[in-house]
Short mmCIF file of C-alpha atoms in Angstrom, two decimals:
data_model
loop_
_atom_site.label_atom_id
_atom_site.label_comp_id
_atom_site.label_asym_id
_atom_site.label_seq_id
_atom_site.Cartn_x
_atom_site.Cartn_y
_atom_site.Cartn_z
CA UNK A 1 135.53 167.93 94.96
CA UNK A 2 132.73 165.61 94.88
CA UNK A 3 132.75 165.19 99.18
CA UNK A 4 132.64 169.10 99.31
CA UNK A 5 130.32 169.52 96.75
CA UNK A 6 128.40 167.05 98.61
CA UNK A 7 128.39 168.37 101.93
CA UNK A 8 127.38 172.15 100.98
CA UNK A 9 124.45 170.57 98.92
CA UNK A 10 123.03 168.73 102.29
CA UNK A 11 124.13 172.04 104.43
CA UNK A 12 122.07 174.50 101.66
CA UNK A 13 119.94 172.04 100.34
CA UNK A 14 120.39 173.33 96.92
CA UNK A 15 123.84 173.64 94.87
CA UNK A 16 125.18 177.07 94.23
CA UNK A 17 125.29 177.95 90.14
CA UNK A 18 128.89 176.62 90.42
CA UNK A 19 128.45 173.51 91.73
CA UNK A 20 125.37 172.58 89.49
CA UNK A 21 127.41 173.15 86.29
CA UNK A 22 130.73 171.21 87.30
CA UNK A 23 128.57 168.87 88.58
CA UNK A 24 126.89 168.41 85.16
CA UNK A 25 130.53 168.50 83.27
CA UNK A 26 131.62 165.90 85.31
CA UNK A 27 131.43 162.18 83.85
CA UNK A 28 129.95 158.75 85.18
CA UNK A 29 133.98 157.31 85.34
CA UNK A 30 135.35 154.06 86.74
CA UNK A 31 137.30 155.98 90.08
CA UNK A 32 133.68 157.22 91.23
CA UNK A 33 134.94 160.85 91.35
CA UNK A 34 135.70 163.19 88.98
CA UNK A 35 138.83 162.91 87.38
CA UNK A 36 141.44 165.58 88.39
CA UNK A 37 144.96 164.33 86.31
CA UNK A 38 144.72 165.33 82.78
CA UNK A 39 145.17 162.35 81.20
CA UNK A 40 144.55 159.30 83.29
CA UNK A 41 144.37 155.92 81.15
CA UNK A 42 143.42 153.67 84.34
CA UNK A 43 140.48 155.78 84.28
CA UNK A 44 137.18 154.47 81.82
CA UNK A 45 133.97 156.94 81.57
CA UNK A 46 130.95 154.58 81.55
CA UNK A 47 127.99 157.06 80.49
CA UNK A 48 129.92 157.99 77.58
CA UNK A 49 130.55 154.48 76.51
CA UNK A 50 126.75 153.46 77.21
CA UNK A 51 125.54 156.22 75.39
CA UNK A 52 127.52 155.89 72.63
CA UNK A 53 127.68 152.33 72.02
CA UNK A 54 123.33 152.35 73.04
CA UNK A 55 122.96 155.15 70.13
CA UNK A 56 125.70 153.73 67.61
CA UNK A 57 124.14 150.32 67.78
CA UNK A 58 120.02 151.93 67.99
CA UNK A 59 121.22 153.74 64.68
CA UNK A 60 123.06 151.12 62.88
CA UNK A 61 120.14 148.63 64.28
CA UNK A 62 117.15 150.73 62.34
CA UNK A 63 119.29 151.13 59.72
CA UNK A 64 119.97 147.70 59.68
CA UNK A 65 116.14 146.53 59.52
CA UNK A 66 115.45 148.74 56.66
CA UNK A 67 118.65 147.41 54.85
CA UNK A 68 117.22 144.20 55.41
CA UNK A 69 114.26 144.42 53.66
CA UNK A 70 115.24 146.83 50.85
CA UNK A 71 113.68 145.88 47.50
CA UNK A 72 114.55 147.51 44.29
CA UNK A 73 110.64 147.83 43.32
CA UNK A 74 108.67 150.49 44.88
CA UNK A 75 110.76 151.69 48.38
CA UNK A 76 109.21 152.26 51.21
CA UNK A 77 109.13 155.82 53.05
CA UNK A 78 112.21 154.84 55.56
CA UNK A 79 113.85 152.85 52.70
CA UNK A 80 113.65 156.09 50.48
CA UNK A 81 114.88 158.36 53.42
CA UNK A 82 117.68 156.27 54.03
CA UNK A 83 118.29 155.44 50.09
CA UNK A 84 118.50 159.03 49.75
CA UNK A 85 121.04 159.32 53.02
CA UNK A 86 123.24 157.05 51.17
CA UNK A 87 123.06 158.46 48.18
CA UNK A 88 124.53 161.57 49.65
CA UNK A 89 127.38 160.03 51.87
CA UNK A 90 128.26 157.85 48.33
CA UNK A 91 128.37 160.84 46.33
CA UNK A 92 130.06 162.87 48.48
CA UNK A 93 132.51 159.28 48.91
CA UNK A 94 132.75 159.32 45.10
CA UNK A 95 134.18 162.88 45.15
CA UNK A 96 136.14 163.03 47.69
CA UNK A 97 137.85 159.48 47.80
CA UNK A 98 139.37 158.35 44.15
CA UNK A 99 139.92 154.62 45.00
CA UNK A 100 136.93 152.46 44.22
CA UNK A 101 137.95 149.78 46.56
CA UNK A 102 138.66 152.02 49.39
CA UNK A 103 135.55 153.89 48.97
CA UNK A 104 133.49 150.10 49.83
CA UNK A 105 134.79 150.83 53.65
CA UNK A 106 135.08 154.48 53.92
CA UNK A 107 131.75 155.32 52.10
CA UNK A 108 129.82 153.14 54.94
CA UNK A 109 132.45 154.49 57.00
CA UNK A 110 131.44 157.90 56.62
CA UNK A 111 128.05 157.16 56.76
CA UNK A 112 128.32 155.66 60.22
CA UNK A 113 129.95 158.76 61.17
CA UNK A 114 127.30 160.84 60.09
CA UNK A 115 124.48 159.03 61.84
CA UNK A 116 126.98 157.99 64.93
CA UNK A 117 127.30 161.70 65.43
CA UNK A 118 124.19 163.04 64.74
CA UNK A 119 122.20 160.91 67.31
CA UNK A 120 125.39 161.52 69.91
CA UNK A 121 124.93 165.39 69.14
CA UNK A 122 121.25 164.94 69.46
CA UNK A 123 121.02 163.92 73.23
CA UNK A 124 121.64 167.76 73.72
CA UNK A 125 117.93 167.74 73.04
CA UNK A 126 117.01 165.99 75.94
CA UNK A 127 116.47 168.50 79.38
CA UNK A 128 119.76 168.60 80.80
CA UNK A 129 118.71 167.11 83.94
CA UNK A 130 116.44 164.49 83.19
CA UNK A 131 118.41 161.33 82.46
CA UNK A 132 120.98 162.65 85.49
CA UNK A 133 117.74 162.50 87.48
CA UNK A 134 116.66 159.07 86.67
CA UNK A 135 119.84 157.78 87.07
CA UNK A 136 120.72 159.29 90.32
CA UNK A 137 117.67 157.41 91.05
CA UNK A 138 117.96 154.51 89.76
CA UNK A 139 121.27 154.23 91.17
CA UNK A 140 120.12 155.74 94.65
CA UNK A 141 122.76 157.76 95.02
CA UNK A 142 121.46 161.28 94.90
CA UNK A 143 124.77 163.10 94.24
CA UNK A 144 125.58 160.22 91.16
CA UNK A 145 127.46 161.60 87.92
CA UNK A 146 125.84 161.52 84.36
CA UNK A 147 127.12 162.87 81.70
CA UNK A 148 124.61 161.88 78.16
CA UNK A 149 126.27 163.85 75.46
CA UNK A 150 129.00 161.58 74.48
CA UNK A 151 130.48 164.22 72.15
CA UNK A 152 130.72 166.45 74.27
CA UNK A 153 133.26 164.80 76.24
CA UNK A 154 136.76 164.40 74.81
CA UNK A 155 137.62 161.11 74.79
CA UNK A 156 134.45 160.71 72.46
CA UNK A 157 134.95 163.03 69.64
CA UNK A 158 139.15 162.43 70.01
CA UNK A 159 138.08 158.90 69.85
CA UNK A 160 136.89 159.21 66.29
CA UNK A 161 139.33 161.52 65.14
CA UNK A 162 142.19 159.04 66.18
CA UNK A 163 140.19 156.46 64.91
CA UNK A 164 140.23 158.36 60.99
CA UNK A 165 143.74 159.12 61.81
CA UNK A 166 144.59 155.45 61.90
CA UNK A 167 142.94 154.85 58.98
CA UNK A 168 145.00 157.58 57.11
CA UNK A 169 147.86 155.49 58.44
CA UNK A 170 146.47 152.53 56.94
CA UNK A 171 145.48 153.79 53.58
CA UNK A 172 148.65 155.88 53.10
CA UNK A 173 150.17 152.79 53.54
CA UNK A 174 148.18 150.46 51.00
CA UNK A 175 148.34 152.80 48.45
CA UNK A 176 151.99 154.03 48.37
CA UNK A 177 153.27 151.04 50.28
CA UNK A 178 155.28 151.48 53.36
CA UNK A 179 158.44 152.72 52.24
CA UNK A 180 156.54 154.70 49.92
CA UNK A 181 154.65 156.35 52.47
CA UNK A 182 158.26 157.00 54.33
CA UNK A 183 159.30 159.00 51.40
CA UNK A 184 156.77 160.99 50.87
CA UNK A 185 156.82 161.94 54.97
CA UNK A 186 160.55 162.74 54.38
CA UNK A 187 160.34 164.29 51.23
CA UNK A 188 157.31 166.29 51.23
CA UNK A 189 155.78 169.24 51.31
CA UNK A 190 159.15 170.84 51.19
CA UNK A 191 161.18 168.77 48.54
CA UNK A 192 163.82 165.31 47.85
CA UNK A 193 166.74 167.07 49.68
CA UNK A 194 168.78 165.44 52.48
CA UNK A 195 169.03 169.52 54.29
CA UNK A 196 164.84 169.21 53.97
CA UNK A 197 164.18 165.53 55.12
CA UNK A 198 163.77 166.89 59.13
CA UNK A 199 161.60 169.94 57.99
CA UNK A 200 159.75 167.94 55.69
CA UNK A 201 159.20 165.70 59.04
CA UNK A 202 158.35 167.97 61.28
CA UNK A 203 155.76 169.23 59.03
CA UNK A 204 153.87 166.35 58.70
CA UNK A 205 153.83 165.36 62.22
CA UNK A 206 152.52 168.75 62.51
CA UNK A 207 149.87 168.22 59.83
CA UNK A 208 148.37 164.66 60.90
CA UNK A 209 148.56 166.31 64.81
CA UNK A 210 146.76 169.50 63.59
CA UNK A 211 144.09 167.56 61.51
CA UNK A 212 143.19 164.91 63.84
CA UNK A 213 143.15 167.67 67.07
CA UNK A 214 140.73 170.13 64.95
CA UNK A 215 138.94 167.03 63.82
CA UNK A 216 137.99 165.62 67.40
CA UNK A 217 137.92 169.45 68.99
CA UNK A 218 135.62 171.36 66.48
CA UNK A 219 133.21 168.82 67.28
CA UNK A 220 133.74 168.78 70.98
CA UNK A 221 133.89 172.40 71.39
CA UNK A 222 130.79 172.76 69.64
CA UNK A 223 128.59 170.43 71.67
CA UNK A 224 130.74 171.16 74.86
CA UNK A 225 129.66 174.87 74.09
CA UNK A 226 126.12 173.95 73.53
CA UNK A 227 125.89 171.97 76.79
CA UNK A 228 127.57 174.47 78.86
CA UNK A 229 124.70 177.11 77.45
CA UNK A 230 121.91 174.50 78.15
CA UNK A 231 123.17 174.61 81.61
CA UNK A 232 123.38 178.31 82.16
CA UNK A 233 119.85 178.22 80.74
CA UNK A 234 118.98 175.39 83.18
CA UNK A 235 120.28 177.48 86.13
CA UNK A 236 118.45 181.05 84.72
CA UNK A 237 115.07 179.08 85.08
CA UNK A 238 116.16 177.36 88.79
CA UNK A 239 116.92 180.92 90.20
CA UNK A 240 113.54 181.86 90.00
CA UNK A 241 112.30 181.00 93.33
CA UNK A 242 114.80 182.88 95.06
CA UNK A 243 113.91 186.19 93.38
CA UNK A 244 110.55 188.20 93.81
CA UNK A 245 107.65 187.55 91.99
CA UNK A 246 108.43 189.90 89.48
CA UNK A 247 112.23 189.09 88.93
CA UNK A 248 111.33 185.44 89.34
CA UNK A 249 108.89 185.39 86.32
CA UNK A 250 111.48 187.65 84.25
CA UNK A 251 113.98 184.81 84.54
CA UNK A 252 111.43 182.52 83.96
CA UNK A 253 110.63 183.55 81.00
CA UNK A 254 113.78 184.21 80.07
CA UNK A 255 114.82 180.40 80.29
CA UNK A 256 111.41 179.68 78.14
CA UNK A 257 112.93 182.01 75.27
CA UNK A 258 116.38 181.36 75.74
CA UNK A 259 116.45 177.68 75.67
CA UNK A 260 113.54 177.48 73.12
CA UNK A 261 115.78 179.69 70.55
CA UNK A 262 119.00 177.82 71.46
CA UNK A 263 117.35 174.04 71.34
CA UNK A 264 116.16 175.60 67.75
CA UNK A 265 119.65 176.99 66.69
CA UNK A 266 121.05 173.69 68.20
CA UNK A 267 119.39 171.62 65.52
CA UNK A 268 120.99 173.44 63.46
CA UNK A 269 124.14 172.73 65.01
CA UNK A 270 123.81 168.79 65.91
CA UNK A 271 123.17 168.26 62.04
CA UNK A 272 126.08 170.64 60.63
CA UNK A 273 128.62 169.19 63.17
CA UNK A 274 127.59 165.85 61.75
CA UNK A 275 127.81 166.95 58.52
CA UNK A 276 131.68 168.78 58.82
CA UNK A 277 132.79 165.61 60.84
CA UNK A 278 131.26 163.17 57.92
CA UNK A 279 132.98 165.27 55.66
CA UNK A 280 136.24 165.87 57.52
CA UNK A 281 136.83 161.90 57.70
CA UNK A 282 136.35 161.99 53.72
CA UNK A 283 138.44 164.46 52.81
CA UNK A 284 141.47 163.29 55.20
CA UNK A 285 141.45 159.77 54.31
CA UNK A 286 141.32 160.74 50.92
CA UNK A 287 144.65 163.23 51.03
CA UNK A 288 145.64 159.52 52.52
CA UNK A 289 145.30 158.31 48.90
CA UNK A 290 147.29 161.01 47.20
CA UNK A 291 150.34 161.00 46.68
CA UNK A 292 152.76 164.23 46.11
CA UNK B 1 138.82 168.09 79.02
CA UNK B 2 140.15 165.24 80.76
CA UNK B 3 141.32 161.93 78.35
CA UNK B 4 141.16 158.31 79.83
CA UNK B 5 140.66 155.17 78.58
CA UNK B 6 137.33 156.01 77.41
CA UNK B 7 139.52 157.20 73.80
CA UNK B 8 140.79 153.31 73.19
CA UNK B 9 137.61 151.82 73.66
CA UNK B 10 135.44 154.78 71.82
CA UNK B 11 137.99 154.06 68.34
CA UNK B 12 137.42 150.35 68.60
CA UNK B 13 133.16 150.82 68.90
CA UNK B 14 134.15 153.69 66.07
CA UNK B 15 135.54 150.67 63.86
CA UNK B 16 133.02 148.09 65.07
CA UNK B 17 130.14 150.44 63.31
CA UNK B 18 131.58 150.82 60.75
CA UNK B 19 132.35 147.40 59.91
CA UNK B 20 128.60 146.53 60.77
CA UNK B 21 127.86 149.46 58.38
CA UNK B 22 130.03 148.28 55.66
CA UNK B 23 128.88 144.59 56.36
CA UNK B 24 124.83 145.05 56.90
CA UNK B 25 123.56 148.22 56.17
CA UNK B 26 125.50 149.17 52.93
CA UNK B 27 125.05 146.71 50.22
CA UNK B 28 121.83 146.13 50.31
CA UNK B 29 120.71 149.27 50.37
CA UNK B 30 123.25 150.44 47.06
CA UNK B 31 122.38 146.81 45.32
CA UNK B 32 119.15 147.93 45.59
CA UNK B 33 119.56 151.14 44.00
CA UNK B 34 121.55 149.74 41.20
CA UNK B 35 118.73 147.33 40.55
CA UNK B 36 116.23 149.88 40.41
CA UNK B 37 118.21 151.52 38.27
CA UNK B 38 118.70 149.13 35.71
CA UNK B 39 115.26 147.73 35.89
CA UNK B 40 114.56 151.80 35.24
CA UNK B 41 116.48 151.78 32.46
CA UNK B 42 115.34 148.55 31.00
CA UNK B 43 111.93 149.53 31.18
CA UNK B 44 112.27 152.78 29.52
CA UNK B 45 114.27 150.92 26.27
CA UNK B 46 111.57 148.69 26.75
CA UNK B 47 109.35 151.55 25.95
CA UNK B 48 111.27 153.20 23.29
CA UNK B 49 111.20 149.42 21.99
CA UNK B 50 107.17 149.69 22.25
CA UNK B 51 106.85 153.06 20.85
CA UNK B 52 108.83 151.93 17.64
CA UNK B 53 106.78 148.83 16.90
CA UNK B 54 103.75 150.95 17.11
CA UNK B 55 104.77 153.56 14.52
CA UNK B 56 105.67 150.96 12.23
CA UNK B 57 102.64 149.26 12.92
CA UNK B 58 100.73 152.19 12.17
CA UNK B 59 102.51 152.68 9.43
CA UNK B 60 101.88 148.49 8.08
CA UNK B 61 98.10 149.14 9.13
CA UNK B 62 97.46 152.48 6.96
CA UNK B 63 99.35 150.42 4.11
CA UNK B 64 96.94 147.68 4.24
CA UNK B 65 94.17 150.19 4.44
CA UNK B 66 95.40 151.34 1.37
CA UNK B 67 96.01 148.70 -0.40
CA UNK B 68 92.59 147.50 0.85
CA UNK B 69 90.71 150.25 -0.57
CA UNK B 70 92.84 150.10 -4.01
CA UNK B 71 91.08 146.31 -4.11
CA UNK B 72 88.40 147.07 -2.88
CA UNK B 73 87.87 150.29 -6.19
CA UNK B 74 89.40 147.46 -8.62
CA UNK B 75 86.72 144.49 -7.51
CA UNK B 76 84.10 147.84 -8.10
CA UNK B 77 85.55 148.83 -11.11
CA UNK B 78 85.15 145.05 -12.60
CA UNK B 79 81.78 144.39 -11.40
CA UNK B 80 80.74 146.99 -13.46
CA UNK B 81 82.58 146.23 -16.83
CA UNK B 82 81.15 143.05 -15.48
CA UNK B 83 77.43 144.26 -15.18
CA UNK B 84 78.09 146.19 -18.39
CA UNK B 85 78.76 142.87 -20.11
CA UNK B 86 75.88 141.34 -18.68
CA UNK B 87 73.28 144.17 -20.14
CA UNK B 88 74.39 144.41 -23.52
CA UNK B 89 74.39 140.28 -23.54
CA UNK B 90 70.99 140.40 -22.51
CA UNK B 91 70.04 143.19 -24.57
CA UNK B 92 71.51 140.90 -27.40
CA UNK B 93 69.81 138.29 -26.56
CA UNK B 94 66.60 140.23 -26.16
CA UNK B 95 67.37 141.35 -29.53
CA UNK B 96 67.90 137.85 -31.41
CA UNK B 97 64.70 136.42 -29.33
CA UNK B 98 62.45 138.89 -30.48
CA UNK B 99 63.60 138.52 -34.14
CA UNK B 100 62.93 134.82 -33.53
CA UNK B 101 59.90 135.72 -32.49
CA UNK B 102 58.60 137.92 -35.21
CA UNK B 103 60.07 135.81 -37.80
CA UNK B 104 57.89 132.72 -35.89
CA UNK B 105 54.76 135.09 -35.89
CA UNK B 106 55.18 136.10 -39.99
CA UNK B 107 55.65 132.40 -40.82
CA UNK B 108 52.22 131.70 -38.95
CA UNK B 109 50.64 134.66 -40.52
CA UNK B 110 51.51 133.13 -44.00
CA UNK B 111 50.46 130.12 -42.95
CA UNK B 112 47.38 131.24 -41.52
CA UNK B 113 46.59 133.18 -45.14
CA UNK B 114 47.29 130.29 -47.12
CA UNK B 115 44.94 128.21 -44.86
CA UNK B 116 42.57 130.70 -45.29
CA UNK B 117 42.97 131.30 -48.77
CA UNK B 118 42.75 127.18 -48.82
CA UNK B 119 39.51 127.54 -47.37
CA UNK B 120 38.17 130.75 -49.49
CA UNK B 121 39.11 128.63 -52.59
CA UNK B 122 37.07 126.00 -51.40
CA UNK B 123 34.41 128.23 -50.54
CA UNK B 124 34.38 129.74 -53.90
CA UNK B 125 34.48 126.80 -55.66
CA UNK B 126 31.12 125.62 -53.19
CA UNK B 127 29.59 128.97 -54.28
CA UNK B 128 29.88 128.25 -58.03
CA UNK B 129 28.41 125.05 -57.45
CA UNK B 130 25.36 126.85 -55.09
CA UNK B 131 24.91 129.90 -58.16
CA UNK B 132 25.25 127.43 -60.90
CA UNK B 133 22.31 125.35 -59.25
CA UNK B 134 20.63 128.59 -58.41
CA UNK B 135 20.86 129.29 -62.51
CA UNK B 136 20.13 125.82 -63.63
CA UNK B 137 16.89 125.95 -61.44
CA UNK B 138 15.86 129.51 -63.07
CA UNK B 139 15.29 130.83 -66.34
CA UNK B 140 17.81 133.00 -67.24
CA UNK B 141 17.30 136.09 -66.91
CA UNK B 142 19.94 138.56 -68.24
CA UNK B 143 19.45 140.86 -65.89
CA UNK B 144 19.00 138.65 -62.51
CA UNK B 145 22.33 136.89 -64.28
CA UNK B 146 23.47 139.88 -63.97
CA UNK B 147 22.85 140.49 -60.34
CA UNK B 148 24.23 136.80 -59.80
CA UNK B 149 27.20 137.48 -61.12
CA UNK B 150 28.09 140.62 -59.08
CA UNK B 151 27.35 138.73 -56.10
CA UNK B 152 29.48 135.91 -56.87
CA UNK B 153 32.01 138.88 -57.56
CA UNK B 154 31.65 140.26 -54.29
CA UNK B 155 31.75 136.84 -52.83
CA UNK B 156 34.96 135.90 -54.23
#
């Protein structure tokens, strides 16, 4: 894919509407191509990695330095803002999650979440072709793959989700105890009957599956979505040369209003994606801590 | 839609943060707000602390005001059964001096009339002498006798 997509680029000079956007969806990966099998674990995306890990530890690292020098006298302005950030994600913790010492991982837990996720969601913001740019500069290969919203690629948001799926595991299994846990996955939602232990099985295999997809996939769908639409914006605004003057400015301007409304609506978007996923992890690793 | 490896490594950073989170960012932030709060709450017993001492020592202060004043109308009050005293005793003793005084004055004036009357007898006696020279020396003439002895009458 990438040697044809190559060659048509150097025969036309420009990539066809096609070619732009798969070009765009596919990631900086360890084989140097794009990856064709479904699920390939000797395969390791590197942009979503850097940018994940680079805005994970930029986030924790501000929050860090204003953790650092909290004071209970008079906060300062970032202090208060991210006083009052914690005072949300600890309420919300305090609701959700009924185990005091639980809540001392998953209350900083889900307030990584939050901010790990917003900033991820947030590189959406950036023009969809400027950090591909510099890197296929930097890296001097003109045709180089970038990819800089790490939630919009799977293995990012699935990453989490798995991630608060092993912590159910964990939790279930502190607070009923491991045979404990084994009961309740044999005996519930259905009932203690020997005729209902498979159903009862089946059904929560189904459930954890079912959680922990939706949980990585809302949040990948989303930002994929958004992405996808930046391009198609990207690609309204790159036609314009080819069209007469008149057409040409049309689409012109129709990139200016179309991407200025959906960067607008997108804040919207980045922050309530956040939010759900913050408030997913609660509520699931708190049904971890009930028993029925 | 592809998965890879990229999963693994993204739940381990995913864990990482977190622990960083739950490590570094967390308890300071919450320790501060719990010592906020309770300095918060300290301060405002603190003040429901102040505003009680104040009433009552309003209250203490008008009491000694009053009590002040209720002194203050007593120490009046005597001062003036006090002055009182002090007129009538001088008016008493105004009294008593001047009775002295006109008692010393009449003992003089009989004094001073029985000096005088001293004198007047003495005087008299002097002028019997003087008109019985003044008939020895004369004849004696009833009538100028006469006249003699109505002066020596108004003389004496």
């Amino acid at each position: 894919m990438s040697m044809s997509t190559t060659g048509l680029e150097a025969a036309a000079g420009a990539p066809n509407a096609g070619e732009y956007v798969l070009h765009h969806l596919a990631n900086l990966n360890s084989s140097g191509h794009p990856q064709s099998v479904m699920v390939d674990f000797s395969i390791i995306n590197y942009d979503t990695l850097f940018f994940s890990i680079a805005l994970g530890a930029a986030g924790l690292f501000c929050m860090w330095r204003i953790a650092r020098r909290a004071t209970a006298g008079v906060p300062g302005r970032a202090q208060a803002a991210l006083e009052i950030l914690i005072e949300m994600v600890g309420n919300q913790a305090k609701a959700i999650v009924h185990n005091e010492q639980s809540r001392r991982f998953v209350a900083p837990l889900a307030l990584t979440v939050f901010i790990w996720v917003l900033l991820m969601n947030s590189m959406d913001f950036l023009p969809v072709d400027l950090l591909p740019l510099i890197w296929q500069k930097l890296s001097g290969n003109p045709h180089a793959y970038l990819r800089v919203v790490p939630t919009a690629d799977l293995n990012g948001t699935l990453g989490l989700s798995v991630g608060v799926l092993l912590l159910c595991f964990f939790y279930n299994i502190k607070t009923k105890g491991l045979g404990g846990w084994v009961h309740e996955l044999f005996t519930a939602p259905f009932g203690n009957h020997p005729l209902l232990y498979i159903p009862n099985f089946v059904m929560q295999l189904i459930e954890f599956i079912a959680k922990t997809v939706s949980h990585g996939m809302r949040l990948f769908g989303n930002m994929y979505a958004g992405e996808l639409l930046f391009l198609l914006i990207a690609l309204m605004g790159m036609a314009f040369p080819s069209m007469s003057l008149f057409g040409g400015s049309l689409l012109w301007l129709g990139h200016l209003v179309t991407g200025t409304l959906w960067a607008l609506f997108h804040i919207f978007i980045v922050v309530l994606q956040a939010f759900i996923f913050m408030m997913l992890t609660l509520v699931y690793i708190g049904q971890a801590h009930e028993s029925h | 839609m592809y998965l890879n490896a990229t999963l693994l490594a993204q739940i381990t950073v995913f864990i990482i943060l977190a622990l960083f989170t739950m490590k570094f960012v967390w308890p300071p932030i919450v320790k501060a707000l719990d010592e906020r709060a309770a300095r918060i709450s300290e301060g405002l017993a603190e003040a429901e602390r102040g505003r009680q001492s104040l009433a009552l020592s309003a209250r203490s202060a008008a009491e000694t005001v009053r009590e002040g004043k209720e002194k203050a109308a007593e120490v009046i009050a005597q001062a003036e059964k006090r002055a009182g005293q002090i007129i009538d005793k001088a008016k008493a003793d105004a009294l008593l001096e001047a009775e002295k005084v006109v008692a010393a004055a009449k003992e003089e004036i009989a004094q001073e009339e029985a000096r005088m009357r001293e004198s007047l007898r003495g005087r008299v006696a002097d002028l019997a002498v003087a008109g019985a020279e003044k008939i020895l020396r004369r004849e004696v003439d009833a009538r100028a006798h006469a006249e003699m002895l109505a002066a020596l009458r108004l003389d004496l």
